[in-house]
Each structure stands twice: as structure tokens, then as C-alpha cells.
mmCIF file of C-alpha atoms in Angstrom:
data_model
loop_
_atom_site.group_PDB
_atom_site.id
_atom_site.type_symbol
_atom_site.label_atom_id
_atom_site.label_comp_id
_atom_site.label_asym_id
_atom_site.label_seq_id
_atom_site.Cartn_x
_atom_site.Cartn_y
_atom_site.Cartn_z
ATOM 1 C CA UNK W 1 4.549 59.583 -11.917
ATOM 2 C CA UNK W 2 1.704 58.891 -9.810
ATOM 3 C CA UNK W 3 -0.692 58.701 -13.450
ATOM 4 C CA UNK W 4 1.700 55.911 -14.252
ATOM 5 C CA UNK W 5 1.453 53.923 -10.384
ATOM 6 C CA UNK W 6 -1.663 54.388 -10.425
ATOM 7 C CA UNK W 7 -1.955 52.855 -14.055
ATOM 8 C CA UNK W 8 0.174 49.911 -13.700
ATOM 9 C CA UNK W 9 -2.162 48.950 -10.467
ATOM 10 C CA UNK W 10 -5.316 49.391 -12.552
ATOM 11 C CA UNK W 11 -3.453 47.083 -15.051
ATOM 12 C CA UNK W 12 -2.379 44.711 -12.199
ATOM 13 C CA UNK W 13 -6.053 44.562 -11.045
ATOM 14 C CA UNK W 14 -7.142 43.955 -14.838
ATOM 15 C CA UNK W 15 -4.508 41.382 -15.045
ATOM 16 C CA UNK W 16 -5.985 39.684 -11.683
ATOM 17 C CA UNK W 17 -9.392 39.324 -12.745
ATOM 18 C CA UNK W 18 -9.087 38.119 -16.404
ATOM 19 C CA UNK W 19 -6.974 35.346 -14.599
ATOM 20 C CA UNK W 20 -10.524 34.722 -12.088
ATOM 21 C CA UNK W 21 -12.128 34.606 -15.067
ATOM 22 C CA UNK W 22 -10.321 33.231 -18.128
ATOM 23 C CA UNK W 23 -9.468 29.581 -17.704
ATOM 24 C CA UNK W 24 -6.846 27.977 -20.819
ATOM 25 C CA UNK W 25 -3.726 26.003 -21.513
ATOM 26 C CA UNK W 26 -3.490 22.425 -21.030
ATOM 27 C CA UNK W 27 -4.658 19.648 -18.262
ATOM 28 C CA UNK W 28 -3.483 16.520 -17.974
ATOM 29 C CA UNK W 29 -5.268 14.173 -15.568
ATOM 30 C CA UNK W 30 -5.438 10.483 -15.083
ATOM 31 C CA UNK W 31 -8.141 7.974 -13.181
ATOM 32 C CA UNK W 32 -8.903 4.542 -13.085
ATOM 33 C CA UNK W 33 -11.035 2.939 -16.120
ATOM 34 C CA UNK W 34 -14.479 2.715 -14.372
ATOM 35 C CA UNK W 35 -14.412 6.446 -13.666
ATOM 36 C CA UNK W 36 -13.075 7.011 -16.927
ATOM 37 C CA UNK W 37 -15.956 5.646 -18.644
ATOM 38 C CA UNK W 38 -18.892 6.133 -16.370
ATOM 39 C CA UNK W 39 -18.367 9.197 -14.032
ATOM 40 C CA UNK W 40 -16.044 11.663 -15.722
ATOM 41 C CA UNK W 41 -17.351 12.263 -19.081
ATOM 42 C CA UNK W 42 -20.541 13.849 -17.357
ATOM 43 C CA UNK W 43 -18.230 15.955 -15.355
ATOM 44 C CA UNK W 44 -16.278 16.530 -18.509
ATOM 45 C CA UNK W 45 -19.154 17.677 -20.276
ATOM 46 C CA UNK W 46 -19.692 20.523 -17.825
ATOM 47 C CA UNK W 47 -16.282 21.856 -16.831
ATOM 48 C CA UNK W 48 -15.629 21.837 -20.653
ATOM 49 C CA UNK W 49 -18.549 23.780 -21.544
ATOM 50 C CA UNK W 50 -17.496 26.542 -18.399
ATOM 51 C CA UNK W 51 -13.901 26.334 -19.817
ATOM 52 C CA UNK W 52 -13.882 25.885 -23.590
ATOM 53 C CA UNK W 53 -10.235 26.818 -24.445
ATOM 54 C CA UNK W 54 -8.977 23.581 -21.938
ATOM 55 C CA UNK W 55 -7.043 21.231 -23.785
ATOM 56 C CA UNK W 56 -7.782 17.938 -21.163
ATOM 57 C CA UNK W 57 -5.970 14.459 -21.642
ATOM 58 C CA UNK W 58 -7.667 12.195 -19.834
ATOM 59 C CA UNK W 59 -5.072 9.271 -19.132
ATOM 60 C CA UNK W 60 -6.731 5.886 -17.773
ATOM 61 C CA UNK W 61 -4.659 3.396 -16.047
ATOM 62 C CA UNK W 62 -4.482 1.262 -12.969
ATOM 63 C CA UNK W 63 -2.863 3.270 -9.427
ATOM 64 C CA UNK W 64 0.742 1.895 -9.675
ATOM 65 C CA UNK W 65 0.841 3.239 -13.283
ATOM 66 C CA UNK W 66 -0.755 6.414 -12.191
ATOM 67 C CA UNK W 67 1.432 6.951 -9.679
ATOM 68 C CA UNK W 68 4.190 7.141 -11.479
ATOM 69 C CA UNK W 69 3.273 8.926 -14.131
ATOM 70 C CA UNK W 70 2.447 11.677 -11.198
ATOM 71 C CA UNK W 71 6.126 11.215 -10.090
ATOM 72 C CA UNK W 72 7.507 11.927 -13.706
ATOM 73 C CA UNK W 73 4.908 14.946 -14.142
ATOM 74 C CA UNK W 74 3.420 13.339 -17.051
ATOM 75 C CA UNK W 75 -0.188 13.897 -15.198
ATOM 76 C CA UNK W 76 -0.678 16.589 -12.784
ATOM 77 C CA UNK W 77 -2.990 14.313 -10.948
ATOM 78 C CA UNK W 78 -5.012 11.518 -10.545
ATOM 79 C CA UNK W 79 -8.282 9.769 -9.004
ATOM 80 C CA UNK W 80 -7.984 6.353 -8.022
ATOM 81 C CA UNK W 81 -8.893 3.914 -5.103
ATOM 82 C CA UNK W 82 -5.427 2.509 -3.553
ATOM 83 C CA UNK W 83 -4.355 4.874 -1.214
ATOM 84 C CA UNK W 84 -0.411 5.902 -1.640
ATOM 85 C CA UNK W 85 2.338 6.411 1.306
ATOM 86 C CA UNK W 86 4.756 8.310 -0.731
ATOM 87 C CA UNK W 87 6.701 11.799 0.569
ATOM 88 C CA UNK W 88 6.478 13.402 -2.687
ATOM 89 C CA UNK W 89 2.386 12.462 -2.890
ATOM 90 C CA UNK W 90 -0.840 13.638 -1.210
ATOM 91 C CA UNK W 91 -3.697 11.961 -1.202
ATOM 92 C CA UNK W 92 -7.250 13.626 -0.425
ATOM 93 C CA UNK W 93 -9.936 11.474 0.352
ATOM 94 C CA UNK W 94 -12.987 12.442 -1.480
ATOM 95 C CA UNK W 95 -15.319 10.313 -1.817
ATOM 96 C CA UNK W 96 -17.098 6.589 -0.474
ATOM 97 C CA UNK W 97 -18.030 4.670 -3.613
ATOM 98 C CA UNK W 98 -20.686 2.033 -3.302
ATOM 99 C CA UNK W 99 -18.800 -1.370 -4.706
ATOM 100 C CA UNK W 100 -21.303 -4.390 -5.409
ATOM 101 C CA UNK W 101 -20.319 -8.160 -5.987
ATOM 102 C CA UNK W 102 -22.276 -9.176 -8.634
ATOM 103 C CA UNK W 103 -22.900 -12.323 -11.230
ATOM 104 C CA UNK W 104 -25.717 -13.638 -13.729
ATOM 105 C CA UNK W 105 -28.748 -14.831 -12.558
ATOM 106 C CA UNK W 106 -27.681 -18.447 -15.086
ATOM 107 C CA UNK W 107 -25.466 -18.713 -12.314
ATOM 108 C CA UNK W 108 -27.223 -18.265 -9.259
ATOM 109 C CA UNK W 109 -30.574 -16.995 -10.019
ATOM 110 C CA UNK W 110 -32.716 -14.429 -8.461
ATOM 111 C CA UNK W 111 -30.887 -14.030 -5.287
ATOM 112 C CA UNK W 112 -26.720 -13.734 -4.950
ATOM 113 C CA UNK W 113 -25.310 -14.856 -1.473
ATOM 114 C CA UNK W 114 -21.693 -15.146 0.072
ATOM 115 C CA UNK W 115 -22.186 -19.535 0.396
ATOM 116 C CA UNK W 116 -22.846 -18.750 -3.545
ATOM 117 C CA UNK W 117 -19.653 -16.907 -4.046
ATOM 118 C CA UNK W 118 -17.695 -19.504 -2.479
ATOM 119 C CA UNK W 119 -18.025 -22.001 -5.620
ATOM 120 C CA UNK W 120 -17.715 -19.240 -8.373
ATOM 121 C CA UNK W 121 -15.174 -18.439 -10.083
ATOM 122 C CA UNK W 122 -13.809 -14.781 -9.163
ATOM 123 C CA UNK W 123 -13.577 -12.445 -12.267
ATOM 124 C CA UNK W 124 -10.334 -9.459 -11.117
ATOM 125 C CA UNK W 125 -7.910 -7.300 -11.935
ATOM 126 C CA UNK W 126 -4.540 -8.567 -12.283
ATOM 127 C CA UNK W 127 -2.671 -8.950 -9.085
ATOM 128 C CA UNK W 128 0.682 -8.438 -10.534
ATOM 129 C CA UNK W 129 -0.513 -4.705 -10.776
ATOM 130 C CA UNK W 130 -0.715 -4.126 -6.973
ATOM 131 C CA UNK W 131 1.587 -3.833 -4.295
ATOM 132 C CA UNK W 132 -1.159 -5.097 -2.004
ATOM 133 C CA UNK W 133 -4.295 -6.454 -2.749
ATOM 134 C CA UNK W 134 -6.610 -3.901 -4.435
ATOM 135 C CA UNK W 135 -10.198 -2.688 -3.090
ATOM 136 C CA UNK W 136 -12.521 -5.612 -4.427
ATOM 137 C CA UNK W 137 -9.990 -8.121 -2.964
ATOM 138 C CA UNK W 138 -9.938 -6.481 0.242
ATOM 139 C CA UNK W 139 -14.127 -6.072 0.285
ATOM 140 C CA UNK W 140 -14.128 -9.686 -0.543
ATOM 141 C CA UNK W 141 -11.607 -10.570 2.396
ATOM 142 C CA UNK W 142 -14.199 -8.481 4.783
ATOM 143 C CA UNK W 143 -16.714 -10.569 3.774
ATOM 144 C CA UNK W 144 -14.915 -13.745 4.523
ATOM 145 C CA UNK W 145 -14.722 -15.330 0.731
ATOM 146 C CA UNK W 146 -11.457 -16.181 -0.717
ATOM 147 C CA UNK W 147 -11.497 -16.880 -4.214
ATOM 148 C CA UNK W 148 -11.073 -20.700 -4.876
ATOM 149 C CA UNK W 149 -10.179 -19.882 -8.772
ATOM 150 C CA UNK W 150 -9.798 -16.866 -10.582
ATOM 151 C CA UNK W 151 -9.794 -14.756 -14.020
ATOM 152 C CA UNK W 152 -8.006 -11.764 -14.322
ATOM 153 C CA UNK W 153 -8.067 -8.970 -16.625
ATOM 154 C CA UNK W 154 -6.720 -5.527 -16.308
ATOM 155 C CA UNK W 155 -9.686 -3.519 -17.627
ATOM 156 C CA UNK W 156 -12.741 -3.564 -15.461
ATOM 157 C CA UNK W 157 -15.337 -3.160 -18.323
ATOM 158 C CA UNK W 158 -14.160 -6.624 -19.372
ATOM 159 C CA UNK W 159 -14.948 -7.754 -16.046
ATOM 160 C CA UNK W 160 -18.320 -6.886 -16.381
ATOM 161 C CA UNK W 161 -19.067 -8.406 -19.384
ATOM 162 C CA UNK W 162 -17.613 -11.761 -18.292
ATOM 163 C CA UNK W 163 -19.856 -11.659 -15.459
ATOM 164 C CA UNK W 164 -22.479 -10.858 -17.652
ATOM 165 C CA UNK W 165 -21.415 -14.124 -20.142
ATOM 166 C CA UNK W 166 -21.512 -16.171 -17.114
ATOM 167 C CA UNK W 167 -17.761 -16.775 -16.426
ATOM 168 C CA UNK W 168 -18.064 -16.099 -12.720
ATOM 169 C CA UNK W 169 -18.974 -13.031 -10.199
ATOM 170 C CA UNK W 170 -17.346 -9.875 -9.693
ATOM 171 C CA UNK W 171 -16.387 -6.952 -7.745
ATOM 172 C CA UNK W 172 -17.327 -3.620 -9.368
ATOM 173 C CA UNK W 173 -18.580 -0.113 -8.599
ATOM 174 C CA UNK W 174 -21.980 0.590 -8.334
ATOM 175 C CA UNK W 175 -22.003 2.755 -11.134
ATOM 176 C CA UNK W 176 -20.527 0.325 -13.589
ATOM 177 C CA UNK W 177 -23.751 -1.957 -13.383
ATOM 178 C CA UNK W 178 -26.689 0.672 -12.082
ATOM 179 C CA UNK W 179 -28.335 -0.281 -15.282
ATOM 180 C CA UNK W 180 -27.726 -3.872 -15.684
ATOM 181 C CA UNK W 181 -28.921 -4.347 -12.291
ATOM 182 C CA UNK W 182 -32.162 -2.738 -13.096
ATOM 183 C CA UNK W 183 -32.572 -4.700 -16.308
ATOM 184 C CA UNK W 184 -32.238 -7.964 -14.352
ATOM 185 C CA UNK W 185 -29.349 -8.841 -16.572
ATOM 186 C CA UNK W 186 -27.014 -9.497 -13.087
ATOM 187 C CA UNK W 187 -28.063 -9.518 -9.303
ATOM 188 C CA UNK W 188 -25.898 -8.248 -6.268
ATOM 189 C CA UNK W 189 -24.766 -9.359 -3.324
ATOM 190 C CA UNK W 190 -27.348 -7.641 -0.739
ATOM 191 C CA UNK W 191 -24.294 -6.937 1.904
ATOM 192 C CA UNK W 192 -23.468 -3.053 1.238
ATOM 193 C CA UNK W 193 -19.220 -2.220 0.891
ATOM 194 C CA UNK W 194 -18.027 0.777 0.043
ATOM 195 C CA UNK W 195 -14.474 2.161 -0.783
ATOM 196 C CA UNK W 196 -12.517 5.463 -0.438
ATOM 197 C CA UNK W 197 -11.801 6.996 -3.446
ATOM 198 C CA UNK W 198 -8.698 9.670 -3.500
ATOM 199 C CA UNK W 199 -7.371 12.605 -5.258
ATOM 200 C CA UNK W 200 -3.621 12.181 -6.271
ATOM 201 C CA UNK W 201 -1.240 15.291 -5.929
ATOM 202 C CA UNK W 202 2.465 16.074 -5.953
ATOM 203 C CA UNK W 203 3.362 17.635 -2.834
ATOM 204 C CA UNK W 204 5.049 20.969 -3.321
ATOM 205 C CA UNK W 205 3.478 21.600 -6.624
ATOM 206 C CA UNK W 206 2.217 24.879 -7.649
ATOM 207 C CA UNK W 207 -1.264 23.521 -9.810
ATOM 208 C CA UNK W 208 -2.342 25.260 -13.167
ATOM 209 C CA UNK W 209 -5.223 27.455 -13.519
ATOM 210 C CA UNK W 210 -7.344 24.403 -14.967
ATOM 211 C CA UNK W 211 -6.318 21.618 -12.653
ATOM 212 C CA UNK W 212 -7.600 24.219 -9.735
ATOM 213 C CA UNK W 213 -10.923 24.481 -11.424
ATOM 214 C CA UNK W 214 -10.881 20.939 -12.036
ATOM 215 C CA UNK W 215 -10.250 19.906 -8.445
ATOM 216 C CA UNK W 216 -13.302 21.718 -7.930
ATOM 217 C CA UNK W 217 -15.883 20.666 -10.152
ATOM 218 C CA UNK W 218 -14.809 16.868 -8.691
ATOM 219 C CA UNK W 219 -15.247 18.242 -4.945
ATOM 220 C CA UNK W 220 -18.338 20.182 -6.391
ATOM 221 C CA UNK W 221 -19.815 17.122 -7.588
ATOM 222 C CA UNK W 222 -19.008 14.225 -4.927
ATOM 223 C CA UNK W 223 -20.585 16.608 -2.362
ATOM 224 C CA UNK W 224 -23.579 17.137 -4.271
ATOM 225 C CA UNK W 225 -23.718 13.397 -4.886
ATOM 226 C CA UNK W 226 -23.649 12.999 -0.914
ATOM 227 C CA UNK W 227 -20.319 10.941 -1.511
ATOM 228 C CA UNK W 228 -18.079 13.138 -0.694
ATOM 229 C CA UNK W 229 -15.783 13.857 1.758
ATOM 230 C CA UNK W 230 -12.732 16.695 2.765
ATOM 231 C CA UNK W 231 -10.686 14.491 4.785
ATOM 232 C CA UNK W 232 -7.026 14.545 3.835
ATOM 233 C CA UNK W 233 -4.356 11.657 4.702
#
């Protein structure tokens, strides 16, 4: 009898580690498009290559959509920049992410300014989609400018390449335009704005083996970026 205790704990212990070490099954995550298509395909890279047998969908989407598709457990969670007062939701603040106005230098030359903004057009994301005005509106609102007239699209690459064709300015993250800006190609506002970006998570939840890992290589790599941050709301 005590051959067989002592074997099943062995087993237990065997059991325990190969879950430490043996990551699988099937993640299903969401974010909004910029960090779709500029900041988590790195990551991707990497936690892919450290867990090969992952099967990720990567679901892109603005926060209301998100949101819900947290609610009806379609995602297990989600990385966006609209911070959500909901019982069944927790949001972790993570990270500030540098947000720059920007526009083509046919429009306004070598240097963009805030009396320059003020007879642009503003290039956005459709307001329908928000509850309450979303984080470039709200940077914009700090600054004092109100958009006299407006475009609005729902995908923020295509914001960037209408300010690029000279259709007005925009609001984007830093990491949309790092190389555009260096290439001369647009010019930013001077003024430095930043906005929180937050983790998504169902309260109550117990989180597969891959979304754990997952939530780490993001805190892993906003740290080491000296973005991030722990604070929870």
C-alpha cells in the first residue's frame, strides 16, 4: 500500500511539472487593429516559438465589440484603450502608449501646430462605435481643438494613409507612424499625449494554461519597453 501512495504522489508530482512545462490547446485573444498589426506579431513570434503546440486566434476589433465578445466567451481576453466599468470585467492597466497627432507636410509643412489643426480636417474612428468619445478624441479635447469637419473610418491603418494622401491630420499611436515620421513622409504635433492601454478579463474566470503564459509575455514585454505598468482598476 504505501509502494502504491507513494507512486501515485510521484505521478502527481510528474503530472505537476509537465503542466510547468508543457504549454497546448487553444487561445483566443482579441486587441485593437494598431496593436494587431504593429506590436503583437513581434510578441507573437516569440511566445509561439516558446509554445509551439498553441493554436492562437488573434481577433481584431474596436473595444465595444471586444467587450462583448469577452462577455459571450468567444475571446478569453482582450487589449484595448477604453477603459470598461462592467461587474463581470477587469481591467489591468498595463501600459502608457505614446499617441501623436500627425498630417503631411503638403499640408502644413515642416512644422505641425495646434492653430494648424484647427483648419484641418480630422481623420477618426467612427463615433457610432463608442459609448464615449474614444482616446484620440479625448487627447484632442486636452489640447483644446475640436474638430471643425471630420472623416471617419473604423480601421486605423486607413487613417494613416489618408493622412498620408493629404485628406487631413490624425490621431494615432506612436508606433503606427515611427517610420513614416523618420522618412519625413508626415510630421507630429511636438505636444507629447499618452494613453492607458488595458488588459481585458472576465472576473471569476479560471484562465487556460496559454492565456497565463500569454498575460505574461505582454507584462514581460511592456515592462521591458519601460511602458508598463501593474496598476489594476
Amino acid at each position: 500500500r504505501c509502494d502504491r501512495i507513494f507512486g501515485e504522489f510521484q505521478a502527481l508530482k510528474e503530472t505537476m511539472r509537465l503542466r510547468q512545462e508543457e504549454c497546448g490547446g487553444e487561445l483566443w485573444v482579441g486587441a485593437s487593429d494598431n496593436l494587431c498589426q504593429y506590436v503583437l506579431p513581434q510578441l507573437l513570434a516569440t511566445f509561439l516559438k516558446s509554445n509551439p503546440t498553441v493554436r492562437l486566434s488573434l481577433f481584431s476589433g474596436v473595444s465595444d465589440t471586444l467587450r462583448t465578445k469577452i462577455l459571450d466567451c468567444s475571446i478569453e481576453m482582450a487589449l484595448f484603450y477604453t477603459l470598461v466599468k462592467d461587474r463581470e470585467l477587469n481591467a489591468r492597466k498595463i501600459a502608457e502608449i505614446d499617441f501623436c497627432v500627425v498630417a503631411a507636410p503638403s499640408l502644413v509643412g515642416k512644422k505641425l501646430t495646434i492653430d494648424n489643426l484647427r483648419g484641418l480636417r480630422y481623420i477618426g474612428s467612427l463615433t457610432k462605435d463608442y459609448v464615449k468619445p474614444y482616446p484620440a478624441l479625448q487627447l484632442l479635447r486636452r489640447l483644446k481643438v475640436e474638430p471643425a469637419s471630420l472623416v471617419e473610418v473604423n480601421l486605423q491603418e486607413a487613417q494613416k494613409q489618408m493622412a498620408l494622401h493629404g485628406i487631413g491630420y490624425t490621431v494615432v499611436p506612436a508606433h503606427m507612424v515611427k517610420a513614416e515620421l523618420e522618412k519625413g513622409l508626415l510630421v507630429r504635433l511636438p505636444t507629447r499625449m499618452k494613453a492607458p492601454l488595458y488588459l481585458i478579463l472576465r472576473r471569476n474566470r479560471t484562465l487556460s494554461r496559454a492565456a497565463e503564459r500569454w498575460i505574461q509575455s505582454i507584462e514581460t514585454h511592456f515592462n521591458l519597453s519601460g511602458s508598463g505598468s501593474k496598476t489594476r482598476s
